[in-house]
Amino acid sequence: ALPPYSLPQDEKRALLRPRLEALTRHHYEACAAYRNIVDRVFGGLDVLDFGRLEGLPFLPVSLFKTHELRSVPDAEVLKVLTSSGTTGQQVSRVAVDAETGQVQSAVLVKVAQHFLGKERLPMVILDHAGVVKDRHSYSARGAGILGMAQFGYRPFYALREDMSLDEQGLRAY
């Protein structure tokens, strides 16, 4: 119910810490790969200092390229987000269930409306439309476009599939 950025840092920290502890415990129970990392690298849940943020087991994001870190059963996966990666590199894969997708959408709305207001405006998207075609498995880039597209109307994709600018279409728009 609070507007984004309205709490002082110490209050945010006090609210964040128990939520991160609950998430850590949830992922520990639901994901064998995560549990193995916490046990082997951090010595298990019993030795973690949940009393402070710095005591939580933070992981490098590159692990999402090399390990399947997923706490969502296959049947509950709504979509899988992937990073763009670069040539020759593996992409990160993040499975999202319906509840997580709803929370992400609600937070995006609160933060975006803080900056943009509630009025929807025409929107130029500096990408090509093909990036959002597959609704079950798309890139983080595509997810970002779809998330932001809800704040505008009459979207125009200013790039062609080959990533060249559709100057004529943009001028007409």
PDB file of C-alpha atoms in Angstrom:
ATOM      1  CA  ALA A   1       0.000   0.000   0.000  1.00  0.00           C
ATOM      2  CA  LEU A   2       3.010   2.309   0.430  1.00  0.00           C
ATOM      3  CA  PRO A   3       4.389   4.299  -2.482  1.00  0.00           C
ATOM      4  CA  PRO A   4       7.735   3.082  -3.831  1.00  0.00           C
ATOM      5  CA  TYR A   5      10.811   4.614  -2.217  1.00  0.00           C
ATOM      6  CA  SER A   6       8.814   5.959   0.740  1.00  0.00           C
ATOM      7  CA  LEU A   7      10.512   4.025   3.559  1.00  0.00           C
ATOM      8  CA  PRO A   8      13.820   4.992   5.148  1.00  0.00           C
ATOM      9  CA  GLN A   9      16.691   2.549   4.536  1.00  0.00           C
ATOM     10  CA  ASP A  10      16.628   1.051   8.054  1.00  0.00           C
ATOM     11  CA  GLU A  11      12.896   0.257   7.782  1.00  0.00           C
ATOM     12  CA  LYS A  12      13.385  -1.335   4.348  1.00  0.00           C
ATOM     13  CA  ARG A  13      16.214  -3.460   5.733  1.00  0.00           C
ATOM     14  CA  ALA A  14      14.052  -4.564   8.675  1.00  0.00           C
ATOM     15  CA  LEU A  15      11.268  -5.647   6.293  1.00  0.00           C
ATOM     16  CA  LEU A  16      13.579  -7.261   3.751  1.00  0.00           C
ATOM     17  CA  ARG A  17      15.648  -9.478   6.058  1.00  0.00           C
ATOM     18  CA  PRO A  18      12.861 -11.821   7.290  1.00  0.00           C
ATOM     19  CA  ARG A  19      11.474 -12.127   3.770  1.00  0.00           C
ATOM     20  CA  LEU A  20      14.871 -13.109   2.397  1.00  0.00           C
ATOM     21  CA  GLU A  21      15.273 -15.613   5.217  1.00  0.00           C
ATOM     22  CA  ALA A  22      11.906 -17.176   4.325  1.00  0.00           C
ATOM     23  CA  LEU A  23      12.899 -17.321   0.642  1.00  0.00           C
ATOM     24  CA  THR A  24      16.262 -18.866   1.497  1.00  0.00           C
ATOM     25  CA  ARG A  25      14.556 -21.580   3.545  1.00  0.00           C
ATOM     26  CA  HIS A  26      11.946 -22.170   0.822  1.00  0.00           C
ATOM     27  CA  HIS A  27      14.547 -22.574  -1.940  1.00  0.00           C
ATOM     28  CA  TYR A  28      16.695 -24.761   0.321  1.00  0.00           C
ATOM     29  CA  GLU A  29      13.765 -27.164   0.767  1.00  0.00           C
ATOM     30  CA  ALA A  30      12.469 -27.013  -2.828  1.00  0.00           C
ATOM     31  CA  CYS A  31      15.689 -27.091  -4.912  1.00  0.00           C
ATOM     32  CA  ALA A  32      18.303 -29.823  -4.452  1.00  0.00           C
ATOM     33  CA  ALA A  33      20.971 -27.918  -6.407  1.00  0.00           C
ATOM     34  CA  TYR A  34      20.501 -24.807  -4.240  1.00  0.00           C
ATOM     35  CA  ARG A  35      20.573 -26.947  -1.076  1.00  0.00           C
ATOM     36  CA  ASN A  36      23.866 -28.531  -2.212  1.00  0.00           C
ATOM     37  CA  ILE A  37      25.417 -25.099  -2.816  1.00  0.00           C
ATOM     38  CA  VAL A  38      24.278 -23.761   0.574  1.00  0.00           C
ATOM     39  CA  ASP A  39      25.527 -26.903   2.340  1.00  0.00           C
ATOM     40  CA  ARG A  40      28.906 -27.108   0.582  1.00  0.00           C
ATOM     41  CA  VAL A  41      29.799 -23.430   0.210  1.00  0.00           C
ATOM     42  CA  PHE A  42      28.131 -21.891   3.263  1.00  0.00           C
ATOM     43  CA  GLY A  43      28.083 -24.849   5.664  1.00  0.00           C
ATOM     44  CA  GLY A  44      24.291 -25.327   5.662  1.00  0.00           C
ATOM     45  CA  LEU A  45      21.347 -23.385   7.032  1.00  0.00           C
ATOM     46  CA  ASP A  46      22.312 -23.980  10.658  1.00  0.00           C
ATOM     47  CA  VAL A  47      25.458 -21.839  10.429  1.00  0.00           C
ATOM     48  CA  LEU A  48      23.973 -18.941   8.471  1.00  0.00           C
ATOM     49  CA  ASP A  49      23.498 -15.654  10.316  1.00  0.00           C
ATOM     50  CA  PHE A  50      19.896 -14.808   9.450  1.00  0.00           C
ATOM     51  CA  GLY A  51      20.017 -11.846  11.841  1.00  0.00           C
ATOM     52  CA  ARG A  52      21.656  -9.643   9.221  1.00  0.00           C
ATOM     53  CA  LEU A  53      21.460  -9.343   5.425  1.00  0.00           C
ATOM     54  CA  GLU A  54      25.178  -9.913   5.035  1.00  0.00           C
ATOM     55  CA  GLY A  55      24.778 -13.346   6.639  1.00  0.00           C
ATOM     56  CA  LEU A  56      22.528 -14.678   3.870  1.00  0.00           C
ATOM     57  CA  PRO A  57      23.938 -16.921   1.109  1.00  0.00           C
ATOM     58  CA  PHE A  58      24.186 -14.619  -1.895  1.00  0.00           C
ATOM     59  CA  LEU A  59      25.067 -16.446  -5.126  1.00  0.00           C
ATOM     60  CA  PRO A  60      26.743 -15.226  -8.326  1.00  0.00           C
ATOM     61  CA  VAL A  61      24.208 -14.869 -11.128  1.00  0.00           C
ATOM     62  CA  SER A  62      26.489 -16.910 -13.406  1.00  0.00           C
ATOM     63  CA  LEU A  63      25.252 -20.032 -11.561  1.00  0.00           C
ATOM     64  CA  PHE A  64      21.973 -19.657 -13.471  1.00  0.00           C
ATOM     65  CA  LYS A  65      23.984 -20.333 -16.641  1.00  0.00           C
ATOM     66  CA  THR A  66      25.588 -23.521 -15.339  1.00  0.00           C
ATOM     67  CA  HIS A  67      22.993 -24.989 -12.949  1.00  0.00           C
ATOM     68  CA  GLU A  68      19.254 -25.463 -12.976  1.00  0.00           C
ATOM     69  CA  LEU A  69      18.292 -23.512  -9.872  1.00  0.00           C
ATOM     70  CA  ARG A  70      14.533 -23.915  -9.859  1.00  0.00           C
ATOM     71  CA  SER A  71      12.145 -24.221  -6.928  1.00  0.00           C
ATOM     72  CA  VAL A  72       9.077 -24.472  -9.152  1.00  0.00           C
ATOM     73  CA  PRO A  73       7.711 -27.924 -10.097  1.00  0.00           C
ATOM     74  CA  ASP A  74       7.555 -28.519 -13.876  1.00  0.00           C
ATOM     75  CA  ALA A  75       3.750 -28.436 -13.869  1.00  0.00           C
ATOM     76  CA  GLU A  76       3.716 -24.962 -12.287  1.00  0.00           C
ATOM     77  CA  VAL A  77       6.185 -23.260 -14.634  1.00  0.00           C
ATOM     78  CA  LEU A  78       4.340 -20.421 -16.358  1.00  0.00           C
ATOM     79  CA  LYS A  79       7.306 -19.184 -18.384  1.00  0.00           C
ATOM     80  CA  VAL A  80      11.068 -19.466 -18.576  1.00  0.00           C
ATOM     81  CA  LEU A  81      13.068 -16.252 -18.916  1.00  0.00           C
ATOM     82  CA  THR A  82      16.458 -16.418 -20.598  1.00  0.00           C
ATOM     83  CA  SER A  83      19.309 -13.936 -20.761  1.00  0.00           C
ATOM     84  CA  SER A  84      20.559 -12.813 -24.137  1.00  0.00           C
ATOM     85  CA  GLY A  85      24.026 -14.320 -23.612  1.00  0.00           C
ATOM     86  CA  THR A  86      26.770 -13.761 -26.132  1.00  0.00           C
ATOM     87  CA  THR A  87      28.085 -15.994 -28.876  1.00  0.00           C
ATOM     88  CA  GLY A  88      29.411 -19.230 -27.421  1.00  0.00           C
ATOM     89  CA  GLN A  89      28.076 -18.600 -23.923  1.00  0.00           C
ATOM     90  CA  GLN A  90      25.222 -20.365 -22.208  1.00  0.00           C
ATOM     91  CA  VAL A  91      22.149 -18.323 -21.357  1.00  0.00           C
ATOM     92  CA  SER A  92      20.747 -17.976 -17.877  1.00  0.00           C
ATOM     93  CA  ARG A  93      17.370 -19.649 -17.398  1.00  0.00           C
ATOM     94  CA  VAL A  94      14.889 -18.550 -14.734  1.00  0.00           C
ATOM     95  CA  ALA A  95      11.607 -20.451 -14.304  1.00  0.00           C
ATOM     96  CA  VAL A  96       8.644 -18.345 -13.183  1.00  0.00           C
ATOM     97  CA  ASP A  97       5.386 -19.659 -11.724  1.00  0.00           C
ATOM     98  CA  ALA A  98       2.021 -17.862 -11.798  1.00  0.00           C
ATOM     99  CA  GLU A  99       2.326 -16.392  -8.289  1.00  0.00           C
ATOM    100  CA  THR A 100       5.802 -14.989  -8.964  1.00  0.00           C
ATOM    101  CA  GLY A 101       4.641 -13.583 -12.302  1.00  0.00           C
ATOM    102  CA  GLN A 102       1.725 -11.817 -10.610  1.00  0.00           C
ATOM    103  CA  VAL A 103       3.975 -10.336  -7.915  1.00  0.00           C
ATOM    104  CA  GLN A 104       6.503  -9.173 -10.519  1.00  0.00           C
ATOM    105  CA  SER A 105       3.729  -7.497 -12.519  1.00  0.00           C
ATOM    106  CA  ALA A 106       2.251  -5.758  -9.476  1.00  0.00           C
ATOM    107  CA  VAL A 107       5.649  -4.406  -8.409  1.00  0.00           C
ATOM    108  CA  LEU A 108       6.439  -3.231 -11.931  1.00  0.00           C
ATOM    109  CA  VAL A 109       3.128  -1.337 -12.045  1.00  0.00           C
ATOM    110  CA  LYS A 110       3.805   0.403  -8.697  1.00  0.00           C
ATOM    111  CA  VAL A 111       7.333   1.448  -9.641  1.00  0.00           C
ATOM    112  CA  ALA A 112       6.532   2.495 -13.221  1.00  0.00           C
ATOM    113  CA  GLN A 113       3.469   4.520 -12.210  1.00  0.00           C
ATOM    114  CA  HIS A 114       5.618   6.323  -9.646  1.00  0.00           C
ATOM    115  CA  PHE A 115       7.688   7.712 -12.538  1.00  0.00           C
ATOM    116  CA  LEU A 116       5.234   7.703 -15.455  1.00  0.00           C
ATOM    117  CA  GLY A 117       1.901   8.440 -13.815  1.00  0.00           C
ATOM    118  CA  LYS A 118      -1.272   6.471 -14.511  1.00  0.00           C
ATOM    119  CA  GLU A 119      -2.085   7.893 -17.959  1.00  0.00           C
ATOM    120  CA  ARG A 120      -1.194   5.569 -20.836  1.00  0.00           C
ATOM    121  CA  LEU A 121       0.612   7.199 -23.765  1.00  0.00           C
ATOM    122  CA  PRO A 122       1.564   6.026 -27.273  1.00  0.00           C
ATOM    123  CA  MET A 123       4.729   3.941 -27.033  1.00  0.00           C
ATOM    124  CA  VAL A 124       7.689   3.490 -29.362  1.00  0.00           C
ATOM    125  CA  ILE A 125       9.615   0.306 -28.604  1.00  0.00           C
ATOM    126  CA  LEU A 126      13.218   0.288 -29.770  1.00  0.00           C
ATOM    127  CA  ASP A 127      13.244  -3.382 -30.754  1.00  0.00           C
ATOM    128  CA  HIS A 128      11.511  -5.672 -33.251  1.00  0.00           C
ATOM    129  CA  ALA A 129       8.180  -7.384 -32.667  1.00  0.00           C
ATOM    130  CA  GLY A 130       9.639 -10.889 -33.025  1.00  0.00           C
ATOM    131  CA  VAL A 131      11.300 -10.681 -29.628  1.00  0.00           C
ATOM    132  CA  VAL A 132       7.920 -11.223 -27.905  1.00  0.00           C
ATOM    133  CA  LYS A 133       6.337 -13.896 -30.131  1.00  0.00           C
ATOM    134  CA  ASP A 134       6.717 -16.994 -27.912  1.00  0.00           C
ATOM    135  CA  ARG A 135       4.801 -16.288 -24.696  1.00  0.00           C
ATOM    136  CA  HIS A 136       6.013 -19.440 -22.859  1.00  0.00           C
ATOM    137  CA  SER A 137       9.752 -19.037 -23.303  1.00  0.00           C
ATOM    138  CA  TYR A 138      11.242 -15.677 -24.120  1.00  0.00           C
ATOM    139  CA  SER A 139      14.231 -13.594 -23.241  1.00  0.00           C
ATOM    140  CA  ALA A 140      14.501 -11.232 -20.314  1.00  0.00           C
ATOM    141  CA  ARG A 141      14.543  -8.564 -23.018  1.00  0.00           C
ATOM    142  CA  GLY A 142      11.148  -9.749 -24.295  1.00  0.00           C
ATOM    143  CA  ALA A 143       9.768  -9.971 -20.763  1.00  0.00           C
ATOM    144  CA  GLY A 144      10.904  -6.397 -20.138  1.00  0.00           C
ATOM    145  CA  ILE A 145       9.174  -5.192 -23.298  1.00  0.00           C
ATOM    146  CA  LEU A 146       5.920  -6.962 -22.430  1.00  0.00           C
ATOM    147  CA  GLY A 147       6.079  -5.634 -18.885  1.00  0.00           C
ATOM    148  CA  MET A 148       6.579  -2.042 -19.988  1.00  0.00           C
ATOM    149  CA  ALA A 149       4.121  -2.263 -22.896  1.00  0.00           C
ATOM    150  CA  GLN A 150       1.220  -2.256 -20.454  1.00  0.00           C
ATOM    151  CA  PHE A 151       2.001   1.398 -19.651  1.00  0.00           C
ATOM    152  CA  GLY A 152       1.476   2.561 -23.193  1.00  0.00           C
ATOM    153  CA  TYR A 153      -0.924   1.992 -26.027  1.00  0.00           C
ATOM    154  CA  ARG A 154      -0.601   1.602 -29.787  1.00  0.00           C
ATOM    155  CA  PRO A 155       2.941   0.210 -29.507  1.00  0.00           C
ATOM    156  CA  PHE A 156       5.214   0.706 -32.500  1.00  0.00           C
ATOM    157  CA  TYR A 157       8.290  -1.506 -32.878  1.00  0.00           C
ATOM    158  CA  ALA A 158      10.839   0.825 -34.462  1.00  0.00           C
ATOM    159  CA  LEU A 159      13.285  -1.882 -35.540  1.00  0.00           C
ATOM    160  CA  ARG A 160      12.980  -4.514 -38.228  1.00  0.00           C
ATOM    161  CA  GLU A 161      13.932  -8.177 -37.643  1.00  0.00           C
ATOM    162  CA  ASP A 162      17.474  -7.383 -38.866  1.00  0.00           C
ATOM    163  CA  MET A 163      17.670  -4.641 -36.176  1.00  0.00           C
ATOM    164  CA  SER A 164      17.700  -1.824 -38.740  1.00  0.00           C
ATOM    165  CA  LEU A 165      15.602   1.254 -38.025  1.00  0.00           C
ATOM    166  CA  ASP A 166      12.197   1.439 -39.711  1.00  0.00           C
ATOM    167  CA  GLU A 167      12.601   5.171 -40.303  1.00  0.00           C
ATOM    168  CA  GLN A 168       9.598   5.450 -42.617  1.00  0.00           C
ATOM    169  CA  GLY A 169       7.327   3.615 -40.160  1.00  0.00           C
ATOM    170  CA  LEU A 170       8.630   5.683 -37.263  1.00  0.00           C
ATOM    171  CA  ARG A 171       7.981   8.965 -39.090  1.00  0.00           C
ATOM    172  CA  ALA A 172       4.458   7.803 -39.968  1.00  0.00           C
ATOM    173  CA  TYR A 173       3.793   6.793 -36.358  1.00  0.00           C
TER     174      TYR A 173
END
